[in-house]
PDB file of C-alpha atoms in Angstrom:
ATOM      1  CA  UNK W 266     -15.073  14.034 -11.917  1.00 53.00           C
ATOM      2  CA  UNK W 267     -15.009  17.128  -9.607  1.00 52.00           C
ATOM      3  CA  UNK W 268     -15.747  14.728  -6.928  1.00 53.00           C
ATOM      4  CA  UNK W 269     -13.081  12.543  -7.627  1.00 54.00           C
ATOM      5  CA  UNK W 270     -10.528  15.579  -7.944  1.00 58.00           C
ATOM      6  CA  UNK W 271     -11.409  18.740  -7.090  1.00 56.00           C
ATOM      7  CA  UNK W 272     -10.673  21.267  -9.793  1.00 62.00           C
ATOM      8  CA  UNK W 273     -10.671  24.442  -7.482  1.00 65.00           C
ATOM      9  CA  UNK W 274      -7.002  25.080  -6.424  1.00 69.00           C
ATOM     10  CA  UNK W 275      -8.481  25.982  -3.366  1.00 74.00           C
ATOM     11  CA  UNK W 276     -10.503  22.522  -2.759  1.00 63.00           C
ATOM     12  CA  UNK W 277      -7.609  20.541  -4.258  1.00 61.00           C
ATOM     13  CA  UNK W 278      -5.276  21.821  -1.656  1.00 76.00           C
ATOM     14  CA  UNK W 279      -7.366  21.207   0.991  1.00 71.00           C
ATOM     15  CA  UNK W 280      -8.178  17.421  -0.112  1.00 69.00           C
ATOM     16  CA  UNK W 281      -4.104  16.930  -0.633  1.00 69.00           C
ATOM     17  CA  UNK W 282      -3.928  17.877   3.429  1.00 76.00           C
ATOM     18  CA  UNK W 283      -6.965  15.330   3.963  1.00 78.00           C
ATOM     19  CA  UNK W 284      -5.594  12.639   1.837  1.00 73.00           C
ATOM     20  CA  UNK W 285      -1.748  13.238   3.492  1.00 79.00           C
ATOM     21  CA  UNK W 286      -3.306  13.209   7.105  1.00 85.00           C
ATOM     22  CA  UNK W 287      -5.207  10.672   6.789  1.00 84.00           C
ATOM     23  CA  UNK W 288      -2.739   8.395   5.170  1.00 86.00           C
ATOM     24  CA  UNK W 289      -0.417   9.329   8.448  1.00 89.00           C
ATOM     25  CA  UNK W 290      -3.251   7.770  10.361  1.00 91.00           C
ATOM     26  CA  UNK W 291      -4.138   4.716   8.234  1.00 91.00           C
ATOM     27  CA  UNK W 292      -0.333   3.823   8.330  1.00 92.00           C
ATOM     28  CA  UNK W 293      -0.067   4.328  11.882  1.00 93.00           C
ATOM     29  CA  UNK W 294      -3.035   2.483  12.862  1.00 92.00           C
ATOM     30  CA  UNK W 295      -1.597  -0.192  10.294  1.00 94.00           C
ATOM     31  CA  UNK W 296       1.807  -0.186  12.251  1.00 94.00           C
ATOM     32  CA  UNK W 297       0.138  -0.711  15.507  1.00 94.00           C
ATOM     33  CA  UNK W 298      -1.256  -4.524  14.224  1.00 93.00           C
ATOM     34  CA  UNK W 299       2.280  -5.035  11.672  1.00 95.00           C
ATOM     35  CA  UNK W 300       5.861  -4.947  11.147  1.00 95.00           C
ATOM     36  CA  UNK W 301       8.316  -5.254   8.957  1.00 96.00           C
ATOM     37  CA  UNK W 302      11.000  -7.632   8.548  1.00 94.00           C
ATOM     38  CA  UNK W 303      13.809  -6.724   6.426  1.00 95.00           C
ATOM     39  CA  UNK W 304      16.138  -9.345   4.651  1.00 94.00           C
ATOM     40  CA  UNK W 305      19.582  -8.464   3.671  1.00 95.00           C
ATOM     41  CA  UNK W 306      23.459  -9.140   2.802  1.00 94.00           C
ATOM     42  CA  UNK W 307      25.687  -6.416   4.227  1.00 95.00           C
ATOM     43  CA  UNK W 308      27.647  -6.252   0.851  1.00 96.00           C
ATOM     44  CA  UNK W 309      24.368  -6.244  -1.040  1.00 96.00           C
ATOM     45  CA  UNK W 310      24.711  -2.194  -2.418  1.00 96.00           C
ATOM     46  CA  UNK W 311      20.915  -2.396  -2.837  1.00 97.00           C
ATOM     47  CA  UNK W 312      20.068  -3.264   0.902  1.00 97.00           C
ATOM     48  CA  UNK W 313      22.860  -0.516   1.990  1.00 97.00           C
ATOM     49  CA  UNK W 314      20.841   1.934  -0.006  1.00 96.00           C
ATOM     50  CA  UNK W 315      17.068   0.649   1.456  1.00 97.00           C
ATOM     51  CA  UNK W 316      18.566   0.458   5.137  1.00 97.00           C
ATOM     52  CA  UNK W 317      18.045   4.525   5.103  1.00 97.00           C
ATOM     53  CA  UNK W 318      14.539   4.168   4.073  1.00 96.00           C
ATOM     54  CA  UNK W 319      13.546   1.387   6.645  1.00 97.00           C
ATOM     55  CA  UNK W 320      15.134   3.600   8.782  1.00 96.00           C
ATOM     56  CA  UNK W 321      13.357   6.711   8.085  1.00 95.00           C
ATOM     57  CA  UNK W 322      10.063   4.718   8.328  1.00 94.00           C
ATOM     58  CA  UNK W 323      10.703   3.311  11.671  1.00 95.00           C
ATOM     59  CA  UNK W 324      11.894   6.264  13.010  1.00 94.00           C
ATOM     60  CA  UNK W 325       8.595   8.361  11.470  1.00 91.00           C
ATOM     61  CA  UNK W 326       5.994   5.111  12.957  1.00 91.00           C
ATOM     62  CA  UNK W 327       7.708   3.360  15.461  1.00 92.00           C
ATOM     63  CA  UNK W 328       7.625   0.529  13.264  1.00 93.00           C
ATOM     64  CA  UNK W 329       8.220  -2.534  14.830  1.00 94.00           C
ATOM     65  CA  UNK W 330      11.265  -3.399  12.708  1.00 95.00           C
ATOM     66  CA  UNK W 331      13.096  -6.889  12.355  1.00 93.00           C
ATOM     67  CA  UNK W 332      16.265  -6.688  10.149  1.00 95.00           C
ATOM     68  CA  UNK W 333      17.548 -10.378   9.479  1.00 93.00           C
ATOM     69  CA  UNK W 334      21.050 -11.052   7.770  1.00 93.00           C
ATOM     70  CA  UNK W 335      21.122 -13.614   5.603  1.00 91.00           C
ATOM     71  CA  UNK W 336      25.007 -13.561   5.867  1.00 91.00           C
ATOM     72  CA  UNK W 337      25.347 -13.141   9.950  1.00 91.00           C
ATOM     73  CA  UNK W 338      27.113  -9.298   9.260  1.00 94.00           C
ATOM     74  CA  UNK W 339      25.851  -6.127   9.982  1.00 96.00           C
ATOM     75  CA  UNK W 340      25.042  -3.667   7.130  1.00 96.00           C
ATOM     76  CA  UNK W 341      28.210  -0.836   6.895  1.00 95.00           C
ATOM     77  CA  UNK W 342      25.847   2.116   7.417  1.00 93.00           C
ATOM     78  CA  UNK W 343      24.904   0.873  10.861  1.00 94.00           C
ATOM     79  CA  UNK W 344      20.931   1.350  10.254  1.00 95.00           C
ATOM     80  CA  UNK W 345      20.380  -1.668  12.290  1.00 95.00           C
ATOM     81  CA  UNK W 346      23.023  -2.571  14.622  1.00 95.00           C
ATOM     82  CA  UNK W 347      20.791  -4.914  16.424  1.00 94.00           C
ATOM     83  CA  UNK W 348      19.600  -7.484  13.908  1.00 94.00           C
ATOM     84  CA  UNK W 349      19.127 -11.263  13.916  1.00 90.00           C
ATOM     85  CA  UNK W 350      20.888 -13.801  11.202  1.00 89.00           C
ATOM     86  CA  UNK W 351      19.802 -16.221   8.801  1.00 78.00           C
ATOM     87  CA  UNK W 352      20.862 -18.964  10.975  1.00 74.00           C
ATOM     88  CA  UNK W 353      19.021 -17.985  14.076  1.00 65.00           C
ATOM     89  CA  UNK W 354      15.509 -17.309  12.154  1.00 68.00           C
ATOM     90  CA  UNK W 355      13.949 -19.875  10.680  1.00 67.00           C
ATOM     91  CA  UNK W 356      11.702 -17.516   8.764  1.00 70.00           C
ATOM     92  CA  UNK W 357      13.730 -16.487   6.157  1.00 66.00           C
ATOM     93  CA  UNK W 358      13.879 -20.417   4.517  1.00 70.00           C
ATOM     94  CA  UNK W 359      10.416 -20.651   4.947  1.00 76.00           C
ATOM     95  CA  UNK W 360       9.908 -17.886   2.820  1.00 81.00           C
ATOM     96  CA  UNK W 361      11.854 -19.100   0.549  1.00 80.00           C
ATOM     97  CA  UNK W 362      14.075 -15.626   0.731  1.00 85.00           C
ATOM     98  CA  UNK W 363      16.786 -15.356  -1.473  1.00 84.00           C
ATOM     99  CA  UNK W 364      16.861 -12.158  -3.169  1.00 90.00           C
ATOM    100  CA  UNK W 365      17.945  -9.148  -1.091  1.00 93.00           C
ATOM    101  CA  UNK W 366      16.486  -6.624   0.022  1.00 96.00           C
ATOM    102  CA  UNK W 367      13.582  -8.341   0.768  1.00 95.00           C
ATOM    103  CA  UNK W 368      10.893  -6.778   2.812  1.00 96.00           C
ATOM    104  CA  UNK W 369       7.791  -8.492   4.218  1.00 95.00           C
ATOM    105  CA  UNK W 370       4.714  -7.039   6.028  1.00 95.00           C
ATOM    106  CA  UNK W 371       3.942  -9.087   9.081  1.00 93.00           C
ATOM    107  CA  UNK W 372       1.074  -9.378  11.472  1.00 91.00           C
ATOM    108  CA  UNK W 373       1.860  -8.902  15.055  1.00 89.00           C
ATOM    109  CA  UNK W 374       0.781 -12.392  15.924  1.00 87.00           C
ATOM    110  CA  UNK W 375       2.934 -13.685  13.139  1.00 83.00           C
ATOM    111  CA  UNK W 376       0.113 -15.544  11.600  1.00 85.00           C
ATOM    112  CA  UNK W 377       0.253 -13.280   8.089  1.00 89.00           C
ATOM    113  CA  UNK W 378       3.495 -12.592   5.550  1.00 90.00           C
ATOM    114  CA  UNK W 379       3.149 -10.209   2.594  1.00 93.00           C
ATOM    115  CA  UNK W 380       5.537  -9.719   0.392  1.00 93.00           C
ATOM    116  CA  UNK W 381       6.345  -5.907   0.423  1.00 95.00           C
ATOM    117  CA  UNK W 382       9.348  -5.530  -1.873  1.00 94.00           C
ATOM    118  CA  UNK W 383      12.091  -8.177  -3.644  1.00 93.00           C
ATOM    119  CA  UNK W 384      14.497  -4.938  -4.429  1.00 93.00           C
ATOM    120  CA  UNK W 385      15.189  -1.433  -4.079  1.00 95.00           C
ATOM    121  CA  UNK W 386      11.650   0.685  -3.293  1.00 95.00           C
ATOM    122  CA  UNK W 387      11.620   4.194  -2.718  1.00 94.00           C
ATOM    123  CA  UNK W 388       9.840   5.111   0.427  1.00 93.00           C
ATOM    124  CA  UNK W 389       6.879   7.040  -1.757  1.00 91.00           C
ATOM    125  CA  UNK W 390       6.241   3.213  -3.345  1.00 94.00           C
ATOM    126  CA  UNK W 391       7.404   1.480   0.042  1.00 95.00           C
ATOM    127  CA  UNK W 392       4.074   3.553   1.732  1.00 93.00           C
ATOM    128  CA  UNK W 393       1.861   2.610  -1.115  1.00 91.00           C
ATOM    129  CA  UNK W 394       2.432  -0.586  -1.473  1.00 94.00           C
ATOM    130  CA  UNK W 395       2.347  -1.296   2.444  1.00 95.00           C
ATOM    131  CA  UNK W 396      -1.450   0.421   2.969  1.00 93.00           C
ATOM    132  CA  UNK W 397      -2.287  -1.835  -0.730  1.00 91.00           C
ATOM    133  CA  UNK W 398      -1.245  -4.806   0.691  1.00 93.00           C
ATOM    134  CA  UNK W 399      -2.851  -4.422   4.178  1.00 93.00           C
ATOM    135  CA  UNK W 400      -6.066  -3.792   2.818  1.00 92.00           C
ATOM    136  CA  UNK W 401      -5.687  -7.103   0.630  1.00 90.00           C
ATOM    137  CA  UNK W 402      -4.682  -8.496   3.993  1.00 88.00           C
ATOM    138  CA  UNK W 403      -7.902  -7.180   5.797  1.00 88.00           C
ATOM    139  CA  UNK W 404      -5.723  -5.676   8.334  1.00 89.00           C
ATOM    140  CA  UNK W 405      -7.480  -2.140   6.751  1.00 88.00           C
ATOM    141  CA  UNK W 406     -10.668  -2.228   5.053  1.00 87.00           C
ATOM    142  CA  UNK W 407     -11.879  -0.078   1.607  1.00 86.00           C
ATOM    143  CA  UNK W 408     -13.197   2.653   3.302  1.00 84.00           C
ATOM    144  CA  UNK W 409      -9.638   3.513   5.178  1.00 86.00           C
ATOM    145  CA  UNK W 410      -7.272   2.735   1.802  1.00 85.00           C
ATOM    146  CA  UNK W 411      -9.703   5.629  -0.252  1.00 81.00           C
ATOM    147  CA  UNK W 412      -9.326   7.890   2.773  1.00 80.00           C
ATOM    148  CA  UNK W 413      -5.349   8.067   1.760  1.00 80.00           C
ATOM    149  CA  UNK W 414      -6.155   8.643  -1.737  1.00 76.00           C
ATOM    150  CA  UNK W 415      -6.161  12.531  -3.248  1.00 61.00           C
ATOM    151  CA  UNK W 416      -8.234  11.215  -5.890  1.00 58.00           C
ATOM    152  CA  UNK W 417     -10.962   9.332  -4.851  1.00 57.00           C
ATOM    153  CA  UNK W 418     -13.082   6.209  -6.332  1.00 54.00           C
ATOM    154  CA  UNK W 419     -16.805   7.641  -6.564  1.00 50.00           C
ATOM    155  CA  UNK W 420     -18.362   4.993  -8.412  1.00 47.00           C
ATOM    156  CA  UNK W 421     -18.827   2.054  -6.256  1.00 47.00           C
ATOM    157  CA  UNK W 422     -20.482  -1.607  -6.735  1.00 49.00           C
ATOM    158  CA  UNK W 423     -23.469  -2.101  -4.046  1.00 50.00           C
ATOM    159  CA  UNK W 424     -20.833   0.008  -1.790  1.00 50.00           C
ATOM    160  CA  UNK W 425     -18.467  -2.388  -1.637  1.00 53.00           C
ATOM    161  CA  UNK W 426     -15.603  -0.944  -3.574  1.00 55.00           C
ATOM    162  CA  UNK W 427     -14.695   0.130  -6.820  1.00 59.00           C
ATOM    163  CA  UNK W 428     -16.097  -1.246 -10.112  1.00 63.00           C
ATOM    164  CA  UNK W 429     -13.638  -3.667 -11.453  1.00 65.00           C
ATOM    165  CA  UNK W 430     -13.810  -4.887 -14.940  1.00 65.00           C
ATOM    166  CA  UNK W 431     -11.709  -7.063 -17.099  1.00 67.00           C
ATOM    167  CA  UNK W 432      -8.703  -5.191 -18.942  1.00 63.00           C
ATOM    168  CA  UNK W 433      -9.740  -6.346 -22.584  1.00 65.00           C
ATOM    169  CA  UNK W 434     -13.467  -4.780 -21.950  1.00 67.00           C
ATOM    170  CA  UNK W 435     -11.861  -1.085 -22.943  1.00 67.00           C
ATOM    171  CA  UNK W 436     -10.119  -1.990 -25.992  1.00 69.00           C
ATOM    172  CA  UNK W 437     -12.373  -4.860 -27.440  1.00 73.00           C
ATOM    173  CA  UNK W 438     -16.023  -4.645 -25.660  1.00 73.00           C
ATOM    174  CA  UNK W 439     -16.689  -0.658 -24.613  1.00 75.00           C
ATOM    175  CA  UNK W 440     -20.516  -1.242 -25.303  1.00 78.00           C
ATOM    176  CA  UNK W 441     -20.167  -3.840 -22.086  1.00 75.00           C
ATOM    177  CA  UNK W 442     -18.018  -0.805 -19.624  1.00 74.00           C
ATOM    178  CA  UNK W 443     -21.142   0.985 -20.955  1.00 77.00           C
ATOM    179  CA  UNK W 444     -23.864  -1.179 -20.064  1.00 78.00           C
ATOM    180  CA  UNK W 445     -22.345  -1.441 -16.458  1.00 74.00           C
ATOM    181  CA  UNK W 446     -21.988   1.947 -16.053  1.00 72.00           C
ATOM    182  CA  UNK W 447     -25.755   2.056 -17.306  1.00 72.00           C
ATOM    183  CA  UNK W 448     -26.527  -0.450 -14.318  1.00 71.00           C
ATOM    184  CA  UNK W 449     -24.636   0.822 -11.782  1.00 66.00           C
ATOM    185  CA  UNK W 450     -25.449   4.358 -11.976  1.00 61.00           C
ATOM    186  CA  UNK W 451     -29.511   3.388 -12.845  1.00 60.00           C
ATOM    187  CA  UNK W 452     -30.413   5.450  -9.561  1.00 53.00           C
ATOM    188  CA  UNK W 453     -29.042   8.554 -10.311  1.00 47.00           C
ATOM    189  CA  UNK W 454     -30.206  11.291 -11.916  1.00 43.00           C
ATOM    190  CA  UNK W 455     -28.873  12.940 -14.868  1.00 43.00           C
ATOM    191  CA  UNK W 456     -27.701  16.722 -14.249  1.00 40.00           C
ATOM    192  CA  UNK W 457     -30.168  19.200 -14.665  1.00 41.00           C
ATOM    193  CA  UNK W 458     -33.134  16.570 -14.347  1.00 41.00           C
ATOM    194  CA  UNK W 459     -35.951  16.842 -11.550  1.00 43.00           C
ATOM    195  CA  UNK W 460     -36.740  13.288  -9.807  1.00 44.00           C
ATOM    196  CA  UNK W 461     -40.421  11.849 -10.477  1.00 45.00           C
ATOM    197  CA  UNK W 462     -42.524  13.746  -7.781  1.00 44.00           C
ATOM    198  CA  UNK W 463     -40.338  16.650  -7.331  1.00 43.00           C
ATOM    199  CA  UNK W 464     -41.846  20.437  -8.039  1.00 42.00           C
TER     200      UNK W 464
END
């Protein structure tokens, strides 16, 4: 569990600093193959109060931002004077957009959409959600989504991520959570033990 989360105030600190530079990088090097593309109504109070955010974010990654207005106005806060409209993006339709704010995650050769947001997201969940979704996207692999983390997934399956098991295992089937574990962890050796061979 140590591994996971260090328990020395000391170590914990320092993995924090790890986990918050490395998700700087990760998002960076995640801006540098996506956008964003951010639906809205300019007298939708909801987008008025995500334009700030967006904002923020672009300012922070040079995020290659795309507001589109569903109703052809600009949004009263003036976040994104230079926007496009409903009318002169196809996009939006094809997305079937209708609720607002809407925020997508989009390649840079346009050939992926992913759903960031239908609603108000604070830009904690905004970041989360954007380096989930890119690494269900493939645009970042496993290895660069744990490097983000401040608690990190030890236990992997042949490498390739973490364990997953069906929800209704805890409650109804522990002896099964068990028996994986069991398998998984077959090559390690208990605490304290001395592997065969070793003086």
């Amino acid at each position: 569990e140590n591994a996971r989360r260090p328990t020395s105030q000391i170590a914990l600190k320092i993995r924090n600093a790890e986990a918050a530079q490395s998700k700087r990088a990760v998002l960076q090097s995640i801006f540098d193959r996506a956008g964003i593309w951010f639906f809205y109504r300019a007298d939708c109070r909801y987008c008025q109060q995500e334009a700030p955010v967006l904002k923020a974010l672009e300012r922070e990654f040079m995020v290659n931002m795309l507001p589109v207005s569903l109703d052809g106005l600009p949004l009263p806060g003036g976040e994104f004077p230079d926007y496009v409209t409903c009318r002169d993006f196809s996009r939006a339709s094809m997305l079937g957009v209708i609720y607002t704010p809407s925020i997508y995650l989009v390649t840079n050769d346009g050939s992926q959409f992913h759903m960031l947001s239908e609603g108000v997201i604070s830009g904690e969940e905004l970041v989360d959600t954007i380096l989930y979704v890119a690494k269900k996207a493939g645009v970042i692999n496993e290895q660069e989504l744990q490097q983000t983390r401040d608690v990190q997934q030890v236990f992997t399956n042949a490498g390739d991520g973490p364990i997953e098991v069906p929800s209704e295992w805890i409650d109804k089937h522990p002896e099964k959570l068990v028996e994986l574990l069991k398998t998984q962890m077959s090559g390690v050796q208990p605490f304290g033990s001395t592997p065969a061979g070793a003086h």
